[in-house]
Amino acid sequence: MDLRRTLVTAIALLWSAPGWATDLRLSLGAQGEYDSNIYQRERDIRDDFVILAIPAIGLFETEGKFTYDVGYEFPFQRSIKTNALNDFNHIVRVGTDYHLSDRTQLSFSDRFSYVEALSDNRDDGTPTIADNEVDQEILRNRAAFAVDHRFTPRLSSNSAFQQEVFSSSQGNRSDNQSYSLSTGLDYQLTERQTLGGGIGSTYQNFESSNNDPKSHSIFAGPYLAWSYQIDEQSRFRISAGPNYVYSKREADPAIGFPSSDSDSRIAGFGSASIDRRWSPTMLSGVSYQRQQDTASGVAGSAILDAVSLTHTWAFAERWTLATRGDWTKRKSATNVDVSAGNEALDTQRWGAGAMVAYRITRNMTGSVRYQYSQQDSKSNTAGGFSDYDAHVVSLGLQYALDPIEVW
């Protein structure tokens, strides 16, 4: 399939789609936040109070063959005691689905953020390696295009292309780009069981930085997947397979790398998750994944291990509780040295958080949040400069207008 031609066709169909009924969504949030370690570092720790104003605008369509949800947030943040944060951020999200036929569906999503922040975890399913520089600017973009096709009531295929960009103003991090392509089949064995499999590949490119020369990595391999509906409230999913990993570092005599180097290995990748709906208002989940990662531009390609636990509970008509715990570990993907001092990457992060929200009126919601984060790197490894320990407590209000039909 010509991916570019398919995308162009989808866009043309998008603009020619009749009968749109687009709604406009407007909201404004205000938040006060206490951060026990505003610079996210191990030494010279400074606490601070941060004030945020969060305007947001969105357009969405939920009916018809073509549906979409587009949003733009431009929060302003100002730290009171230090000059760590003082600027507007920009966050754009796009999600679209087009039902080409009864059997074929196209989807596209994009998440763009340009923020002044010491750590940007707004759009990351697994927390990033944090930063500890003043006034750091981080640009991220994550785009995905997917095609799902059902051959028979039991057999279906899924193909996806994903692209990620990371760019930072911090000199000891490498700007990088990542491109992934995957395709697979799913077959419904029984009413409760689905078996699948496929193949995926990823290419990562790292630009040079103050410490690291240019490098790139390739990940490729097959996988098998199994999904089991335990009961009406519980579902278990697992996928696993071997991956061939190849990394190459370019020569850069100016920072101590007189020659190029390469290395390869076989690594096991996969994921597992279980979700449980205890009641119509209570849901829990636990998941594990092992995959390739760019490690926020530290020391080239990495392998990520991540565990997360989530729980949400609407325990009263207007009250909602949400909790999360997570652990992540990033290690260098191969033995190729891509950091000055021949330092590999071996960084762990623990996090825990809770949020209680109260719907004051139909349009206004108040919330209290707490988040704890600790990041620690093994002695003499590349991520040591970014280690930290922090508590964040915030109090917020959000007012959202009722959707306004615009066309």
mmCIF file of C-alpha atoms in Angstrom:
data_model
loop_
_atom_site.group_PDB
_atom_site.id
_atom_site.type_symbol
_atom_site.label_atom_id
_atom_site.label_comp_id
_atom_site.label_asym_id
_atom_site.label_seq_id
_atom_site.Cartn_x
_atom_site.Cartn_y
_atom_site.Cartn_z
ATOM 1 C CA MET A 1 0.000 0.000 0.000
ATOM 2 C CA ASP A 2 1.245 3.496 -0.867
ATOM 3 C CA LEU A 3 1.002 5.175 2.544
ATOM 4 C CA ARG A 4 1.382 8.710 1.178
ATOM 5 C CA ARG A 5 -1.319 8.194 -1.459
ATOM 6 C CA THR A 6 -3.668 6.750 1.140
ATOM 7 C CA LEU A 7 -3.104 9.713 3.455
ATOM 8 C CA VAL A 8 -3.706 12.217 0.650
ATOM 9 C CA THR A 9 -6.918 10.390 -0.280
ATOM 10 C CA ALA A 10 -8.076 10.470 3.341
ATOM 11 C CA ILE A 11 -7.428 14.223 3.594
ATOM 12 C CA ALA A 12 -9.320 14.859 0.356
ATOM 13 C CA LEU A 13 -12.263 12.843 1.636
ATOM 14 C CA LEU A 14 -12.068 14.768 4.909
ATOM 15 C CA TRP A 15 -12.599 18.131 3.234
ATOM 16 C CA SER A 16 -15.331 16.814 0.942
ATOM 17 C CA ALA A 17 -17.294 15.109 3.717
ATOM 18 C CA PRO A 18 -20.870 16.470 3.810
ATOM 19 C CA GLY A 19 -23.090 17.148 6.755
ATOM 20 C CA TRP A 20 -20.519 18.070 9.377
ATOM 21 C CA ALA A 21 -21.909 19.174 12.738
ATOM 22 C CA THR A 22 -18.811 20.528 14.424
ATOM 23 C CA ASP A 23 -18.964 21.708 18.035
ATOM 24 C CA LEU A 24 -16.664 24.248 19.672
ATOM 25 C CA ARG A 25 -15.353 23.600 23.170
ATOM 26 C CA LEU A 26 -13.871 26.421 25.299
ATOM 27 C CA SER A 27 -12.398 26.177 28.783
ATOM 28 C CA LEU A 28 -10.207 28.111 31.184
ATOM 29 C CA GLY A 29 -8.252 26.675 34.072
ATOM 30 C CA ALA A 30 -6.365 28.271 36.963
ATOM 31 C CA GLN A 31 -3.920 26.410 39.169
ATOM 32 C CA GLY A 32 -1.623 27.077 42.090
ATOM 33 C CA GLU A 33 1.238 24.657 42.655
ATOM 34 C CA TYR A 34 3.930 24.035 45.251
ATOM 35 C CA ASP A 35 7.065 22.261 43.992
ATOM 36 C CA SER A 36 9.611 21.083 46.575
ATOM 37 C CA ASN A 37 12.388 20.888 43.938
ATOM 38 C CA ILE A 38 11.631 23.324 41.128
ATOM 39 C CA TYR A 39 14.951 22.710 39.306
ATOM 40 C CA GLN A 40 14.696 18.919 39.692
ATOM 41 C CA ARG A 41 18.262 18.302 40.832
ATOM 42 C CA GLU A 42 20.167 16.613 43.645
ATOM 43 C CA ARG A 43 22.168 19.648 44.840
ATOM 44 C CA ASP A 44 21.272 23.261 45.573
ATOM 45 C CA ILE A 45 17.602 22.294 45.879
ATOM 46 C CA ARG A 46 15.112 25.189 45.631
ATOM 47 C CA ASP A 47 11.382 25.026 46.303
ATOM 48 C CA ASP A 48 8.891 27.352 44.651
ATOM 49 C CA PHE A 49 5.261 28.274 44.085
ATOM 50 C CA VAL A 50 3.967 28.230 40.509
ATOM 51 C CA ILE A 51 0.845 29.951 39.183
ATOM 52 C CA LEU A 52 -0.732 28.624 35.988
ATOM 53 C CA ALA A 53 -3.497 29.916 33.710
ATOM 54 C CA ILE A 54 -4.668 27.307 31.188
ATOM 55 C CA PRO A 55 -6.889 28.495 28.302
ATOM 56 C CA ALA A 56 -8.015 25.779 25.878
ATOM 57 C CA ILE A 57 -10.021 25.590 22.662
ATOM 58 C CA GLY A 58 -11.262 22.520 20.802
ATOM 59 C CA LEU A 59 -13.343 21.405 17.827
ATOM 60 C CA PHE A 60 -14.942 17.973 17.683
ATOM 61 C CA GLU A 61 -17.300 15.905 15.551
ATOM 62 C CA THR A 62 -18.607 12.543 16.812
ATOM 63 C CA GLU A 63 -21.120 11.536 14.120
ATOM 64 C CA GLY A 64 -20.816 10.327 10.558
ATOM 65 C CA LYS A 65 -18.123 8.473 8.620
ATOM 66 C CA PHE A 66 -15.500 11.049 9.542
ATOM 67 C CA THR A 67 -15.006 12.002 13.191
ATOM 68 C CA TYR A 68 -12.340 14.146 14.792
ATOM 69 C CA ASP A 69 -11.250 15.924 17.957
ATOM 70 C CA VAL A 70 -8.803 18.819 17.663
ATOM 71 C CA GLY A 71 -7.565 20.896 20.596
ATOM 72 C CA TYR A 72 -5.104 23.641 21.471
ATOM 73 C CA GLU A 73 -3.924 24.643 24.947
ATOM 74 C CA PHE A 74 -1.616 27.571 25.688
ATOM 75 C CA PRO A 75 -0.985 27.536 29.455
ATOM 76 C CA PHE A 76 1.009 30.325 31.046
ATOM 77 C CA GLN A 77 3.198 29.421 34.043
ATOM 78 C CA ARG A 78 4.997 31.741 36.434
ATOM 79 C CA SER A 79 7.236 30.684 39.321
ATOM 80 C CA ILE A 80 7.187 33.123 42.252
ATOM 81 C CA LYS A 81 10.484 32.694 44.133
ATOM 82 C CA THR A 82 12.786 31.797 41.236
ATOM 83 C CA ASN A 83 12.936 32.483 37.514
ATOM 84 C CA ALA A 84 12.653 28.806 36.615
ATOM 85 C CA LEU A 85 9.310 29.124 34.781
ATOM 86 C CA ASN A 86 7.951 32.257 33.104
ATOM 87 C CA ASP A 87 6.381 31.738 29.690
ATOM 88 C CA PHE A 88 3.506 30.428 27.582
ATOM 89 C CA ASN A 89 3.487 26.778 26.544
ATOM 90 C CA HIS A 90 1.818 25.402 23.420
ATOM 91 C CA ILE A 91 0.101 22.005 23.198
ATOM 92 C CA VAL A 92 -1.817 20.826 20.124
ATOM 93 C CA ARG A 93 -3.598 17.498 19.718
ATOM 94 C CA VAL A 94 -5.368 16.019 16.690
ATOM 95 C CA GLY A 95 -7.347 12.797 16.511
ATOM 96 C CA THR A 96 -9.314 11.656 13.440
ATOM 97 C CA ASP A 97 -11.085 8.511 12.229
ATOM 98 C CA TYR A 98 -12.472 7.848 8.761
ATOM 99 C CA HIS A 99 -14.664 4.827 7.987
ATOM 100 C CA LEU A 100 -13.634 4.143 4.402
ATOM 101 C CA SER A 101 -16.027 1.192 4.258
ATOM 102 C CA ASP A 102 -17.755 -1.296 6.528
ATOM 103 C CA ARG A 103 -14.479 -3.230 6.640
ATOM 104 C CA THR A 104 -11.786 -0.537 6.481
ATOM 105 C CA GLN A 105 -11.018 2.316 8.866
ATOM 106 C CA LEU A 106 -8.290 4.956 8.669
ATOM 107 C CA SER A 107 -7.090 6.904 11.693
ATOM 108 C CA PHE A 108 -4.590 9.668 12.315
ATOM 109 C CA SER A 109 -3.385 11.266 15.532
ATOM 110 C CA ASP A 110 -0.818 13.896 16.379
ATOM 111 C CA ARG A 111 0.393 15.413 19.635
ATOM 112 C CA PHE A 112 2.624 18.489 19.476
ATOM 113 C CA SER A 113 4.052 20.366 22.448
ATOM 114 C CA TYR A 114 6.457 23.258 22.789
ATOM 115 C CA VAL A 115 7.021 24.034 26.429
ATOM 116 C CA GLU A 116 9.317 25.865 28.792
ATOM 117 C CA ALA A 117 9.700 23.223 31.450
ATOM 118 C CA LEU A 118 12.166 21.283 33.510
ATOM 119 C CA SER A 119 10.386 18.034 32.685
ATOM 120 C CA ASP A 120 7.671 17.551 30.094
ATOM 121 C CA ASN A 121 5.462 14.550 30.845
ATOM 122 C CA ARG A 122 2.245 15.986 29.419
ATOM 123 C CA ASP A 123 2.041 13.671 26.430
ATOM 124 C CA ASP A 124 4.100 10.671 27.434
ATOM 125 C CA GLY A 125 2.612 7.360 28.512
ATOM 126 C CA THR A 126 5.864 6.594 30.309
ATOM 127 C CA PRO A 127 7.524 9.444 32.235
ATOM 128 C CA THR A 128 10.571 11.006 30.602
ATOM 129 C CA ILE A 129 14.055 11.432 32.008
ATOM 130 C CA ALA A 130 13.769 14.777 33.752
ATOM 131 C CA ASP A 131 15.890 17.869 33.136
ATOM 132 C CA ASN A 132 17.591 20.247 35.561
ATOM 133 C CA GLU A 133 18.368 23.337 33.514
ATOM 134 C CA VAL A 134 16.861 26.795 33.871
ATOM 135 C CA ASP A 135 14.430 27.914 31.140
ATOM 136 C CA GLN A 136 14.728 24.747 29.117
ATOM 137 C CA GLU A 137 12.639 24.608 25.958
ATOM 138 C CA ILE A 138 11.359 21.209 24.834
ATOM 139 C CA LEU A 139 9.693 20.436 21.514
ATOM 140 C CA ARG A 140 7.962 17.104 20.983
ATOM 141 C CA ASN A 141 5.803 15.773 18.189
ATOM 142 C CA ARG A 142 4.172 12.333 18.004
ATOM 143 C CA ALA A 143 2.225 11.408 14.882
ATOM 144 C CA ALA A 144 0.575 8.103 13.983
ATOM 145 C CA PHE A 145 -1.333 6.871 10.939
ATOM 146 C CA ALA A 146 -3.132 3.516 11.060
ATOM 147 C CA VAL A 147 -5.207 1.309 8.767
ATOM 148 C CA ASP A 148 -7.513 -1.403 10.135
ATOM 149 C CA HIS A 149 -9.211 -3.858 7.776
ATOM 150 C CA ARG A 150 -11.556 -6.755 8.565
ATOM 151 C CA PHE A 151 -11.272 -9.644 6.072
ATOM 152 C CA THR A 152 -13.908 -11.821 7.742
ATOM 153 C CA PRO A 153 -15.948 -11.532 10.956
ATOM 154 C CA ARG A 154 -13.053 -13.252 12.760
ATOM 155 C CA LEU A 155 -9.918 -12.166 10.849
ATOM 156 C CA SER A 156 -8.631 -8.584 10.750
ATOM 157 C CA SER A 157 -5.393 -6.746 9.988
ATOM 158 C CA ASN A 158 -3.797 -3.656 11.479
ATOM 159 C CA SER A 159 -0.939 -1.560 10.104
ATOM 160 C CA ALA A 160 0.554 1.606 11.570
ATOM 161 C CA PHE A 161 3.236 4.178 10.931
ATOM 162 C CA GLN A 162 4.502 6.338 13.822
ATOM 163 C CA GLN A 163 6.903 9.264 13.889
ATOM 164 C CA GLU A 164 8.354 11.031 16.933
ATOM 165 C CA VAL A 165 10.517 14.141 17.259
ATOM 166 C CA PHE A 166 12.349 15.383 20.368
ATOM 167 C CA SER A 167 14.295 18.653 20.480
ATOM 168 C CA SER A 168 15.720 20.403 23.535
ATOM 169 C CA SER A 169 17.666 23.578 24.191
ATOM 170 C CA GLN A 170 19.755 21.703 26.773
ATOM 171 C CA GLY A 171 23.263 21.197 25.338
ATOM 172 C CA ASN A 172 23.907 17.768 26.883
ATOM 173 C CA ARG A 173 20.884 16.167 25.221
ATOM 174 C CA SER A 174 20.687 14.935 21.638
ATOM 175 C CA ASP A 175 17.852 16.024 19.393
ATOM 176 C CA ASN A 176 16.369 12.858 17.903
ATOM 177 C CA GLN A 177 13.809 11.434 15.517
ATOM 178 C CA SER A 178 12.136 8.042 15.562
ATOM 179 C CA TYR A 179 10.182 6.239 12.806
ATOM 180 C CA SER A 180 8.221 3.013 13.373
ATOM 181 C CA LEU A 181 6.280 0.727 11.052
ATOM 182 C CA SER A 182 4.262 -2.310 12.114
ATOM 183 C CA THR A 183 1.727 -4.680 10.587
ATOM 184 C CA GLY A 184 -0.137 -7.648 11.998
ATOM 185 C CA LEU A 185 -3.162 -9.951 11.949
ATOM 186 C CA ASP A 186 -5.717 -10.775 14.660
ATOM 187 C CA TYR A 187 -7.951 -13.861 14.679
ATOM 188 C CA GLN A 188 -10.833 -14.333 17.110
ATOM 189 C CA LEU A 189 -10.472 -17.927 18.277
ATOM 190 C CA THR A 190 -13.504 -17.928 20.557
ATOM 191 C CA GLU A 191 -15.950 -15.417 21.928
ATOM 192 C CA ARG A 192 -13.399 -14.533 24.633
ATOM 193 C CA GLN A 193 -10.012 -15.202 23.029
ATOM 194 C CA THR A 194 -8.140 -13.428 20.233
ATOM 195 C CA LEU A 195 -4.776 -14.542 18.854
ATOM 196 C CA GLY A 196 -2.549 -12.257 16.812
ATOM 197 C CA GLY A 197 0.911 -11.691 15.475
ATOM 198 C CA GLY A 198 2.962 -9.508 13.194
ATOM 199 C CA ILE A 199 6.222 -7.697 12.682
ATOM 200 C CA GLY A 200 7.494 -4.255 13.600
ATOM 201 C CA SER A 201 10.547 -2.092 13.013
ATOM 202 C CA THR A 202 11.882 1.214 14.347
ATOM 203 C CA TYR A 203 14.646 3.545 13.195
ATOM 204 C CA GLN A 204 16.077 6.098 15.664
ATOM 205 C CA ASN A 205 18.409 8.936 14.679
ATOM 206 C CA PHE A 206 20.346 11.038 17.214
ATOM 207 C CA GLU A 207 22.003 14.352 16.390
ATOM 208 C CA SER A 208 25.289 15.325 18.026
ATOM 209 C CA SER A 209 25.314 17.233 21.328
ATOM 210 C CA ASN A 210 27.953 18.659 23.682
ATOM 211 C CA ASN A 211 28.676 15.150 24.978
ATOM 212 C CA ASP A 212 27.415 12.722 22.332
ATOM 213 C CA PRO A 213 28.347 12.161 18.654
ATOM 214 C CA LYS A 214 25.780 11.321 15.998
ATOM 215 C CA SER A 215 24.348 7.816 16.211
ATOM 216 C CA HIS A 216 21.451 5.721 14.996
ATOM 217 C CA SER A 217 19.755 2.450 15.914
ATOM 218 C CA ILE A 218 17.507 -0.081 14.224
ATOM 219 C CA PHE A 219 15.031 -2.380 16.003
ATOM 220 C CA ALA A 220 13.158 -5.102 14.102
ATOM 221 C CA GLY A 221 11.370 -8.305 14.985
ATOM 222 C CA PRO A 222 8.174 -10.389 15.050
ATOM 223 C CA TYR A 223 5.667 -10.688 17.877
ATOM 224 C CA LEU A 224 2.783 -12.882 19.002
ATOM 225 C CA ALA A 225 -0.208 -11.531 20.917
ATOM 226 C CA TRP A 226 -3.065 -13.039 22.932
ATOM 227 C CA SER A 227 -6.111 -11.343 24.408
ATOM 228 C CA TYR A 228 -8.510 -13.014 26.855
ATOM 229 C CA GLN A 229 -11.815 -11.663 28.147
ATOM 230 C CA ILE A 230 -11.774 -13.150 31.651
ATOM 231 C CA ASP A 231 -15.344 -12.068 32.388
ATOM 232 C CA GLU A 232 -17.618 -9.155 31.556
ATOM 233 C CA GLN A 233 -15.535 -6.853 33.758
ATOM 234 C CA SER A 234 -11.944 -8.086 33.232
ATOM 235 C CA ARG A 235 -9.601 -8.366 30.255
ATOM 236 C CA PHE A 236 -6.017 -9.647 29.927
ATOM 237 C CA ARG A 237 -3.632 -8.856 27.057
ATOM 238 C CA ILE A 238 -0.079 -9.999 26.335
ATOM 239 C CA SER A 239 2.331 -9.712 23.421
ATOM 240 C CA ALA A 240 5.986 -10.717 23.125
ATOM 241 C CA GLY A 241 8.722 -11.404 20.612
ATOM 242 C CA PRO A 242 12.456 -11.129 19.893
ATOM 243 C CA ASN A 243 13.983 -7.976 18.384
ATOM 244 C CA TYR A 244 17.217 -7.545 16.501
ATOM 245 C CA VAL A 245 18.929 -4.365 17.763
ATOM 246 C CA TYR A 246 21.710 -2.626 15.837
ATOM 247 C CA SER A 247 23.424 0.635 16.866
ATOM 248 C CA LYS A 248 26.115 2.650 15.131
ATOM 249 C CA ARG A 249 28.044 5.674 16.423
ATOM 250 C CA GLU A 250 29.654 8.138 14.039
ATOM 251 C CA ALA A 251 33.202 9.421 14.519
ATOM 252 C CA ASP A 252 33.567 12.859 16.164
ATOM 253 C CA PRO A 253 37.194 13.638 17.160
ATOM 254 C CA ALA A 254 36.194 17.033 18.586
ATOM 255 C CA ILE A 255 34.504 15.384 21.596
ATOM 256 C CA GLY A 256 36.766 12.343 21.942
ATOM 257 C CA PHE A 257 35.464 9.813 19.398
ATOM 258 C CA PRO A 258 38.171 9.421 16.724
ATOM 259 C CA SER A 259 36.471 6.466 14.988
ATOM 260 C CA SER A 260 33.035 5.025 14.423
ATOM 261 C CA ASP A 261 31.741 1.954 16.255
ATOM 262 C CA SER A 262 28.769 -0.430 16.032
ATOM 263 C CA ASP A 263 27.187 -3.259 17.992
ATOM 264 C CA SER A 264 24.171 -5.566 17.749
ATOM 265 C CA ARG A 265 22.201 -7.917 19.974
ATOM 266 C CA ILE A 266 18.896 -9.798 20.335
ATOM 267 C CA ALA A 267 16.478 -8.440 22.944
ATOM 268 C CA GLY A 268 13.049 -9.568 24.066
ATOM 269 C CA PHE A 269 10.259 -6.972 23.759
ATOM 270 C CA GLY A 270 6.628 -7.182 24.776
ATOM 271 C CA SER A 271 3.779 -5.958 26.954
ATOM 272 C CA ALA A 272 1.140 -7.296 29.332
ATOM 273 C CA SER A 273 -1.876 -5.649 30.922
ATOM 274 C CA ILE A 274 -5.006 -6.467 32.868
ATOM 275 C CA ASP A 275 -8.007 -4.173 33.361
ATOM 276 C CA ARG A 276 -10.791 -4.680 35.862
ATOM 277 C CA ARG A 277 -14.063 -2.748 36.126
ATOM 278 C CA TRP A 278 -15.237 -3.308 39.669
ATOM 279 C CA SER A 279 -18.436 -1.316 39.205
ATOM 280 C CA PRO A 280 -19.856 1.224 36.739
ATOM 281 C CA THR A 281 -17.888 3.920 38.604
ATOM 282 C CA MET A 282 -14.649 2.078 39.521
ATOM 283 C CA LEU A 283 -11.875 0.903 37.191
ATOM 284 C CA SER A 284 -8.351 -0.437 37.859
ATOM 285 C CA GLY A 285 -5.470 -1.421 35.609
ATOM 286 C CA VAL A 286 -1.914 -2.706 35.765
ATOM 287 C CA SER A 287 0.473 -2.893 32.820
ATOM 288 C CA TYR A 288 4.056 -3.731 31.903
ATOM 289 C CA GLN A 289 5.932 -2.944 28.696
ATOM 290 C CA ARG A 290 9.427 -3.445 27.344
ATOM 291 C CA GLN A 291 10.338 -1.577 24.165
ATOM 292 C CA GLN A 292 12.784 0.757 22.439
ATOM 293 C CA ASP A 293 13.143 4.316 23.758
ATOM 294 C CA THR A 294 15.024 7.549 23.010
ATOM 295 C CA ALA A 295 15.555 8.337 26.728
ATOM 296 C CA SER A 296 14.907 12.071 26.275
ATOM 297 C CA GLY A 297 18.106 12.399 24.231
ATOM 298 C CA VAL A 298 20.519 10.987 26.838
ATOM 299 C CA ALA A 299 23.257 8.600 25.589
ATOM 300 C CA GLY A 300 21.538 7.340 22.448
ATOM 301 C CA SER A 301 19.047 4.485 22.066
ATOM 302 C CA ALA A 302 17.729 2.750 25.146
ATOM 303 C CA ILE A 303 15.530 -0.174 26.145
ATOM 304 C CA LEU A 304 12.645 0.804 28.387
ATOM 305 C CA ASP A 305 10.998 -1.295 31.092
ATOM 306 C CA ALA A 306 7.874 0.317 32.518
ATOM 307 C CA VAL A 307 5.239 -0.706 35.068
ATOM 308 C CA SER A 308 2.138 1.338 35.868
ATOM 309 C CA LEU A 309 -0.865 0.922 38.166
ATOM 310 C CA THR A 310 -3.976 3.076 37.826
ATOM 311 C CA HIS A 311 -7.262 3.331 39.698
ATOM 312 C CA THR A 312 -10.224 5.665 39.154
ATOM 313 C CA TRP A 313 -13.343 5.849 41.280
ATOM 314 C CA ALA A 314 -16.341 8.167 41.045
ATOM 315 C CA PHE A 315 -17.263 7.555 44.682
ATOM 316 C CA ALA A 316 -20.114 10.084 44.819
ATOM 317 C CA GLU A 317 -22.293 11.964 42.365
ATOM 318 C CA ARG A 318 -19.836 14.885 42.104
ATOM 319 C CA TRP A 319 -16.617 13.388 43.437
ATOM 320 C CA THR A 320 -13.890 11.522 41.530
ATOM 321 C CA LEU A 321 -10.646 9.962 42.802
ATOM 322 C CA ALA A 322 -7.765 8.960 40.534
ATOM 323 C CA THR A 323 -4.466 7.385 41.618
ATOM 324 C CA ARG A 324 -1.368 6.263 39.719
ATOM 325 C CA GLY A 325 1.924 4.562 40.525
ATOM 326 C CA ASP A 326 4.710 3.953 38.026
ATOM 327 C CA TRP A 327 8.242 2.630 37.706
ATOM 328 C CA THR A 328 10.469 2.993 34.663
ATOM 329 C CA LYS A 329 13.978 1.845 33.856
ATOM 330 C CA ARG A 330 16.043 2.858 30.847
ATOM 331 C CA LYS A 331 19.289 1.128 29.875
ATOM 332 C CA SER A 332 21.493 1.568 26.821
ATOM 333 C CA ALA A 333 20.248 -0.613 23.957
ATOM 334 C CA THR A 334 23.732 -1.934 23.028
ATOM 335 C CA ASN A 335 27.347 -1.684 24.202
ATOM 336 C CA VAL A 336 28.231 1.119 21.781
ATOM 337 C CA ASP A 337 29.664 4.112 23.669
ATOM 338 C CA VAL A 338 27.798 7.244 22.609
ATOM 339 C CA SER A 339 28.508 9.468 25.616
ATOM 340 C CA ALA A 340 31.687 11.258 26.692
ATOM 341 C CA GLY A 341 33.535 9.269 29.355
ATOM 342 C CA ASN A 342 32.245 5.959 27.905
ATOM 343 C CA GLU A 343 29.171 6.207 30.110
ATOM 344 C CA ALA A 344 26.198 3.949 29.436
ATOM 345 C CA LEU A 345 22.648 4.785 30.477
ATOM 346 C CA ASP A 346 21.100 3.117 33.544
ATOM 347 C CA THR A 347 18.366 5.301 35.046
ATOM 348 C CA GLN A 348 15.309 4.418 37.124
ATOM 349 C CA ARG A 349 12.330 6.527 38.080
ATOM 350 C CA TRP A 350 9.578 5.957 40.655
ATOM 351 C CA GLY A 351 6.411 8.003 40.765
ATOM 352 C CA ALA A 352 3.116 8.097 42.642
ATOM 353 C CA GLY A 353 0.224 10.503 42.481
ATOM 354 C CA ALA A 354 -3.393 11.103 43.430
ATOM 355 C CA MET A 355 -6.109 13.524 42.355
ATOM 356 C CA VAL A 356 -9.467 14.324 43.912
ATOM 357 C CA ALA A 357 -11.917 16.312 41.771
ATOM 358 C CA TYR A 358 -15.247 17.869 42.735
ATOM 359 C CA ARG A 359 -17.798 19.091 40.180
ATOM 360 C CA ILE A 360 -18.921 22.373 41.738
ATOM 361 C CA THR A 361 -21.443 23.183 39.011
ATOM 362 C CA ARG A 362 -22.247 21.670 35.627
ATOM 363 C CA ASN A 363 -19.425 23.708 34.094
ATOM 364 C CA MET A 364 -16.930 24.174 36.929
ATOM 365 C CA THR A 365 -14.656 21.581 38.522
ATOM 366 C CA GLY A 366 -12.191 21.933 41.374
ATOM 367 C CA SER A 367 -9.302 19.557 42.049
ATOM 368 C CA VAL A 368 -6.452 18.810 44.438
ATOM 369 C CA ARG A 369 -3.416 16.891 43.169
ATOM 370 C CA TYR A 370 -0.302 15.386 44.691
ATOM 371 C CA GLN A 371 2.647 13.867 42.826
ATOM 372 C CA TYR A 372 5.883 12.342 44.047
ATOM 373 C CA SER A 373 8.822 11.631 41.722
ATOM 374 C CA GLN A 374 12.269 10.172 42.329
ATOM 375 C CA GLN A 375 14.860 9.589 39.631
ATOM 376 C CA ASP A 376 18.099 7.749 40.305
ATOM 377 C CA SER A 377 20.935 6.612 38.044
ATOM 378 C CA LYS A 378 23.457 3.889 38.669
ATOM 379 C CA SER A 379 26.860 5.235 39.710
ATOM 380 C CA ASN A 380 28.995 6.582 36.837
ATOM 381 C CA THR A 381 26.263 6.331 34.205
ATOM 382 C CA ALA A 382 25.114 8.938 31.695
ATOM 383 C CA GLY A 383 21.849 9.961 33.356
ATOM 384 C CA GLY A 384 23.373 10.965 36.697
ATOM 385 C CA PHE A 385 23.137 14.703 35.996
ATOM 386 C CA SER A 386 19.329 14.472 35.821
ATOM 387 C CA ASP A 387 18.638 12.666 39.135
ATOM 388 C CA TYR A 388 16.244 14.325 41.571
ATOM 389 C CA ASP A 389 13.572 13.861 44.256
ATOM 390 C CA ALA A 390 10.450 16.058 44.344
ATOM 391 C CA HIS A 391 6.958 16.530 45.780
ATOM 392 C CA VAL A 392 4.337 18.608 43.940
ATOM 393 C CA VAL A 393 0.986 19.699 45.423
ATOM 394 C CA SER A 394 -1.515 21.693 43.361
ATOM 395 C CA LEU A 395 -4.976 23.216 43.731
ATOM 396 C CA GLY A 396 -6.952 24.028 40.582
ATOM 397 C CA LEU A 397 -10.235 25.227 39.101
ATOM 398 C CA GLN A 398 -11.509 24.644 35.572
ATOM 399 C CA TYR A 399 -14.509 26.235 33.880
ATOM 400 C CA ALA A 400 -15.745 24.709 30.635
ATOM 401 C CA LEU A 401 -18.532 26.214 28.521
ATOM 402 C CA ASP A 402 -21.206 23.975 27.069
ATOM 403 C CA PRO A 403 -20.309 22.874 23.521
ATOM 404 C CA ILE A 404 -21.251 25.450 20.886
ATOM 405 C CA GLU A 405 -22.371 24.265 17.451
ATOM 406 C CA VAL A 406 -20.394 26.195 14.823
ATOM 407 C CA TRP A 407 -21.428 24.398 11.600
#
